[in-house]
Amino acid sequence: MKIGKRIMAVLLYLALVSLLLGFRIKELLDLRQLILVLAGGSLLYLSGMEKGDFKGRKGIDYGLFAMDAVYASLMETFILLFIMLSGGETVKQGENGTPGLLMQNIAKNMRPLFYGICIWIIFGNGQGRRTKGDERTWTAQESYERFLELGLTRREAEVAVHIGKGLSNKEIAMELSISETTVKKHVSNIFEKLGVEKRQEIRERLTL
């Protein structure tokens, strides 16, 4: 991934939106909020790693990190909204300075949404599938999420997706920037958890 080009593209787009919609870009910037998103994304990313995953790695899996950063941003956004509503910052306060009762009730009734977000993050729930006729066509991301549901770790799910593409252990090691020995260990764990004996059977477990 050309990170530098992607950063430039984002900045150019923000500049264009700022020009056409007439708002100041600096109003979007809040260092504390950005740090919290990066911190949350990093914690979620690291929690999905295993000891063997750090051996031989040449860099960060930016795809996974980006997904975890989005999860962290959802949690942070909810918390900010909850603080705002429960504190009554946007409504007229009563004579004693207490926030409006309506806003407090709205904030409290939003809590189930927060619980759902947390459950989604923890268990990786998501059964997005694309169908074509009577057969299901799975994208790499859909396969990855399904393998998580089947009990694989994040790294094992990544390896399983690559196995489904027909890659060898050596090719998978190169793709994920880990050692071939680590890949073999993951493959062994995948076989055990999915109850299969052949690599071809791993893909079949998606439809069970």
mmCIF file of C-alpha atoms in Angstrom:
data_model
loop_
_atom_site.group_PDB
_atom_site.id
_atom_site.type_symbol
_atom_site.label_atom_id
_atom_site.label_comp_id
_atom_site.label_asym_id
_atom_site.label_seq_id
_atom_site.Cartn_x
_atom_site.Cartn_y
_atom_site.Cartn_z
ATOM 1 C CA MET A 1 0.000 0.000 0.000
ATOM 2 C CA LYS A 2 1.294 3.422 -0.963
ATOM 3 C CA ILE A 3 0.611 5.116 2.361
ATOM 4 C CA GLY A 4 2.088 8.431 1.267
ATOM 5 C CA LYS A 5 -0.160 8.648 -1.794
ATOM 6 C CA ARG A 6 -3.227 7.726 0.242
ATOM 7 C CA ILE A 7 -2.463 10.446 2.784
ATOM 8 C CA MET A 8 -2.057 12.990 -0.001
ATOM 9 C CA ALA A 9 -5.335 11.886 -1.570
ATOM 10 C CA VAL A 10 -7.186 12.344 1.732
ATOM 11 C CA LEU A 11 -5.666 15.788 2.291
ATOM 12 C CA LEU A 12 -6.482 16.901 -1.250
ATOM 13 C CA TYR A 13 -10.056 15.703 -0.884
ATOM 14 C CA LEU A 14 -10.457 17.563 2.404
ATOM 15 C CA ALA A 15 -9.092 20.698 0.769
ATOM 16 C CA LEU A 16 -11.601 20.323 -2.087
ATOM 17 C CA VAL A 17 -14.526 19.792 0.286
ATOM 18 C CA SER A 18 -13.389 22.761 2.367
ATOM 19 C CA LEU A 19 -13.269 24.961 -0.722
ATOM 20 C CA LEU A 20 -16.657 23.947 -2.098
ATOM 21 C CA LEU A 21 -18.579 23.742 1.170
ATOM 22 C CA GLY A 22 -16.942 26.729 2.812
ATOM 23 C CA PHE A 23 -15.762 25.383 6.136
ATOM 24 C CA ARG A 24 -12.395 25.493 7.852
ATOM 25 C CA ILE A 25 -10.431 22.231 7.888
ATOM 26 C CA LYS A 26 -8.968 23.031 11.309
ATOM 27 C CA GLU A 27 -12.451 22.608 12.764
ATOM 28 C CA LEU A 28 -12.135 18.891 11.953
ATOM 29 C CA LEU A 29 -8.852 18.553 13.774
ATOM 30 C CA ASP A 30 -8.697 17.546 17.414
ATOM 31 C CA LEU A 31 -5.408 16.037 18.520
ATOM 32 C CA ARG A 32 -6.866 14.359 21.611
ATOM 33 C CA GLN A 33 -9.614 12.636 19.656
ATOM 34 C CA LEU A 34 -7.151 11.511 16.984
ATOM 35 C CA ILE A 35 -4.806 10.096 19.628
ATOM 36 C CA LEU A 36 -7.707 8.195 21.217
ATOM 37 C CA VAL A 37 -8.682 6.644 17.871
ATOM 38 C CA LEU A 38 -5.081 5.604 17.175
ATOM 39 C CA ALA A 39 -4.679 4.269 20.717
ATOM 40 C CA GLY A 40 -7.923 2.308 20.542
ATOM 41 C CA GLY A 41 -7.087 0.910 17.106
ATOM 42 C CA SER A 42 -3.623 -0.104 18.316
ATOM 43 C CA LEU A 43 -4.973 -1.858 21.419
ATOM 44 C CA LEU A 44 -7.559 -3.791 19.404
ATOM 45 C CA TYR A 45 -4.955 -4.658 16.763
ATOM 46 C CA LEU A 46 -2.418 -5.905 19.302
ATOM 47 C CA SER A 47 -5.068 -7.921 21.158
ATOM 48 C CA GLY A 48 -5.600 -9.972 18.003
ATOM 49 C CA MET A 49 -1.928 -10.798 17.572
ATOM 50 C CA GLU A 50 -0.187 -13.909 18.810
ATOM 51 C CA LYS A 51 3.379 -14.335 20.016
ATOM 52 C CA GLY A 52 4.466 -16.072 16.830
ATOM 53 C CA ASP A 53 3.006 -13.318 14.667
ATOM 54 C CA PHE A 54 5.723 -10.880 15.703
ATOM 55 C CA LYS A 55 8.535 -13.115 14.478
ATOM 56 C CA GLY A 56 9.713 -12.219 11.025
ATOM 57 C CA ARG A 57 7.130 -9.466 10.487
ATOM 58 C CA LYS A 58 8.356 -6.572 8.395
ATOM 59 C CA GLY A 59 5.534 -4.185 9.177
ATOM 60 C CA ILE A 60 1.988 -3.579 10.303
ATOM 61 C CA ASP A 61 -0.996 -5.250 8.692
ATOM 62 C CA TYR A 62 -2.601 -1.951 7.739
ATOM 63 C CA GLY A 63 -5.851 -3.564 6.626
ATOM 64 C CA LEU A 64 -6.522 -5.022 10.071
ATOM 65 C CA PHE A 65 -5.299 -1.907 11.834
ATOM 66 C CA ALA A 66 -7.615 0.289 9.748
ATOM 67 C CA MET A 67 -10.596 -1.904 10.610
ATOM 68 C CA ASP A 68 -9.732 -1.781 14.318
ATOM 69 C CA ALA A 69 -9.343 2.010 14.124
ATOM 70 C CA VAL A 70 -12.874 2.253 12.719
ATOM 71 C CA TYR A 71 -14.170 0.147 15.622
ATOM 72 C CA ALA A 72 -12.352 2.415 18.083
ATOM 73 C CA SER A 73 -13.773 5.511 16.377
ATOM 74 C CA LEU A 74 -17.314 4.142 16.727
ATOM 75 C CA MET A 75 -16.812 3.655 20.447
ATOM 76 C CA GLU A 76 -15.258 7.095 20.893
ATOM 77 C CA THR A 77 -17.990 8.827 18.880
ATOM 78 C CA PHE A 78 -20.676 7.165 20.962
ATOM 79 C CA ILE A 79 -18.973 8.141 24.213
ATOM 80 C CA LEU A 80 -18.643 11.765 23.060
ATOM 81 C CA LEU A 81 -22.328 11.879 22.124
ATOM 82 C CA PHE A 82 -23.265 10.284 25.425
ATOM 83 C CA ILE A 83 -21.255 12.861 27.377
ATOM 84 C CA MET A 84 -22.780 15.703 25.363
ATOM 85 C CA LEU A 85 -26.377 14.530 25.789
ATOM 86 C CA SER A 86 -26.137 13.476 29.408
ATOM 87 C CA GLY A 87 -24.407 16.766 30.214
ATOM 88 C CA GLY A 88 -26.990 18.781 28.336
ATOM 89 C CA GLU A 89 -24.428 20.913 26.511
ATOM 90 C CA THR A 90 -26.685 21.499 23.507
ATOM 91 C CA VAL A 91 -29.956 22.215 25.340
ATOM 92 C CA LYS A 92 -31.133 24.973 27.607
ATOM 93 C CA GLN A 93 -30.437 24.090 31.190
ATOM 94 C CA GLY A 94 -32.810 24.528 34.086
ATOM 95 C CA GLU A 95 -32.569 27.233 36.664
ATOM 96 C CA ASN A 96 -30.384 25.061 38.871
ATOM 97 C CA GLY A 97 -27.990 24.396 35.999
ATOM 98 C CA THR A 98 -29.033 20.737 35.528
ATOM 99 C CA PRO A 99 -29.209 19.335 31.981
ATOM 100 C CA GLY A 100 -32.560 18.835 30.293
ATOM 101 C CA LEU A 101 -34.322 15.654 31.421
ATOM 102 C CA LEU A 102 -35.174 14.736 27.808
ATOM 103 C CA MET A 103 -31.518 14.797 26.759
ATOM 104 C CA GLN A 104 -30.538 12.678 29.740
ATOM 105 C CA ASN A 105 -33.152 10.082 28.842
ATOM 106 C CA ILE A 106 -32.016 10.044 25.206
ATOM 107 C CA ALA A 107 -28.432 9.465 26.334
ATOM 108 C CA LYS A 108 -29.432 6.597 28.610
ATOM 109 C CA ASN A 109 -31.565 4.979 25.919
ATOM 110 C CA MET A 110 -28.575 4.983 23.564
ATOM 111 C CA ARG A 111 -26.661 2.599 25.813
ATOM 112 C CA PRO A 112 -27.913 -0.596 24.084
ATOM 113 C CA LEU A 113 -26.282 0.667 20.879
ATOM 114 C CA PHE A 114 -22.987 0.987 22.725
ATOM 115 C CA TYR A 115 -23.352 -2.545 24.090
ATOM 116 C CA GLY A 116 -23.960 -3.817 20.566
ATOM 117 C CA ILE A 117 -20.852 -2.064 19.253
ATOM 118 C CA CYS A 118 -18.743 -3.624 22.020
ATOM 119 C CA ILE A 119 -20.159 -7.106 21.357
ATOM 120 C CA TRP A 120 -19.459 -6.681 17.628
ATOM 121 C CA ILE A 121 -15.856 -5.737 18.338
ATOM 122 C CA ILE A 122 -15.248 -8.552 20.821
ATOM 123 C CA PHE A 123 -16.823 -11.404 18.916
ATOM 124 C CA GLY A 124 -16.247 -10.192 15.348
ATOM 125 C CA ASN A 125 -19.864 -10.779 14.453
ATOM 126 C CA GLY A 126 -20.680 -10.336 10.785
ATOM 127 C CA GLN A 127 -22.126 -12.802 8.335
ATOM 128 C CA GLY A 128 -21.982 -10.737 5.179
ATOM 129 C CA ARG A 129 -22.379 -13.107 2.247
ATOM 130 C CA ARG A 130 -22.884 -12.639 -1.426
ATOM 131 C CA THR A 131 -25.077 -15.088 -3.225
ATOM 132 C CA LYS A 132 -25.190 -16.102 -6.836
ATOM 133 C CA GLY A 133 -28.009 -18.464 -7.618
ATOM 134 C CA ASP A 134 -27.926 -21.274 -5.086
ATOM 135 C CA GLU A 135 -24.181 -20.885 -4.543
ATOM 136 C CA ARG A 136 -22.553 -18.463 -2.170
ATOM 137 C CA THR A 137 -19.584 -16.476 -3.387
ATOM 138 C CA TRP A 138 -17.364 -15.375 -0.537
ATOM 139 C CA THR A 139 -15.054 -12.378 -0.727
ATOM 140 C CA ALA A 140 -11.755 -12.433 1.167
ATOM 141 C CA GLN A 141 -13.204 -10.156 3.862
ATOM 142 C CA GLU A 142 -16.351 -12.259 4.213
ATOM 143 C CA SER A 143 -14.265 -15.425 4.445
ATOM 144 C CA TYR A 144 -12.059 -13.799 7.069
ATOM 145 C CA GLU A 145 -15.062 -12.816 9.213
ATOM 146 C CA ARG A 146 -16.608 -16.276 8.857
ATOM 147 C CA PHE A 147 -13.391 -17.975 9.969
ATOM 148 C CA LEU A 148 -13.398 -15.746 13.052
ATOM 149 C CA GLU A 149 -16.913 -16.952 13.814
ATOM 150 C CA LEU A 150 -15.687 -20.538 13.491
ATOM 151 C CA GLY A 151 -13.236 -19.939 16.318
ATOM 152 C CA LEU A 152 -10.003 -19.029 14.545
ATOM 153 C CA THR A 153 -7.767 -16.225 15.752
ATOM 154 C CA ARG A 154 -7.227 -13.238 13.483
ATOM 155 C CA ARG A 155 -3.935 -14.543 12.182
ATOM 156 C CA GLU A 156 -5.307 -18.056 11.679
ATOM 157 C CA ALA A 157 -8.255 -16.572 9.774
ATOM 158 C CA GLU A 158 -5.843 -14.687 7.518
ATOM 159 C CA VAL A 159 -3.880 -17.862 6.848
ATOM 160 C CA ALA A 160 -7.108 -19.791 6.171
ATOM 161 C CA VAL A 161 -8.196 -17.176 3.619
ATOM 162 C CA HIS A 162 -4.874 -17.514 1.790
ATOM 163 C CA ILE A 163 -5.145 -21.303 1.893
ATOM 164 C CA GLY A 164 -8.538 -20.938 0.260
ATOM 165 C CA LYS A 165 -6.836 -18.997 -2.536
ATOM 166 C CA GLY A 166 -4.548 -21.958 -3.125
ATOM 167 C CA LEU A 167 -1.357 -20.416 -1.753
ATOM 168 C CA SER A 168 1.419 -22.611 -0.377
ATOM 169 C CA ASN A 169 2.892 -22.160 3.086
ATOM 170 C CA LYS A 170 5.883 -20.359 1.599
ATOM 171 C CA GLU A 171 3.680 -17.987 -0.384
ATOM 172 C CA ILE A 172 1.521 -17.287 2.668
ATOM 173 C CA ALA A 173 4.638 -16.522 4.717
ATOM 174 C CA MET A 174 5.717 -13.984 2.097
ATOM 175 C CA GLU A 175 2.245 -12.419 1.930
ATOM 176 C CA LEU A 176 1.967 -11.994 5.702
ATOM 177 C CA SER A 177 5.665 -11.249 6.329
ATOM 178 C CA ILE A 178 6.026 -14.080 8.839
ATOM 179 C CA SER A 179 8.209 -17.188 8.895
ATOM 180 C CA GLU A 180 7.172 -20.388 7.129
ATOM 181 C CA THR A 181 7.484 -22.207 10.461
ATOM 182 C CA THR A 182 4.883 -19.870 11.961
ATOM 183 C CA VAL A 183 2.584 -20.504 8.998
ATOM 184 C CA LYS A 184 2.874 -24.273 9.497
ATOM 185 C CA LYS A 185 1.936 -23.844 13.150
ATOM 186 C CA HIS A 186 -1.117 -21.807 12.193
ATOM 187 C CA VAL A 187 -2.135 -24.387 9.582
ATOM 188 C CA SER A 188 -1.906 -27.127 12.194
ATOM 189 C CA ASN A 189 -4.106 -25.114 14.561
ATOM 190 C CA ILE A 190 -6.591 -24.440 11.761
ATOM 191 C CA PHE A 191 -6.862 -28.150 10.938
ATOM 192 C CA GLU A 192 -7.511 -28.950 14.581
ATOM 193 C CA LYS A 193 -10.079 -26.201 15.192
ATOM 194 C CA LEU A 194 -12.013 -26.811 11.968
ATOM 195 C CA GLY A 195 -11.759 -30.589 12.189
ATOM 196 C CA VAL A 196 -10.270 -31.049 8.720
ATOM 197 C CA GLU A 197 -7.409 -33.129 7.357
ATOM 198 C CA LYS A 198 -6.847 -31.537 3.952
ATOM 199 C CA ARG A 199 -6.293 -27.948 2.860
ATOM 200 C CA GLN A 200 -9.141 -28.239 0.344
ATOM 201 C CA GLU A 201 -11.590 -28.873 3.184
ATOM 202 C CA ILE A 202 -10.882 -25.531 4.847
ATOM 203 C CA ARG A 203 -12.820 -23.561 2.241
ATOM 204 C CA GLU A 204 -15.733 -25.984 2.559
ATOM 205 C CA ARG A 205 -16.132 -25.080 6.235
ATOM 206 C CA LEU A 206 -17.405 -21.621 5.199
ATOM 207 C CA THR A 207 -20.728 -23.036 4.052
ATOM 208 C CA LEU A 208 -21.395 -25.203 7.118
#
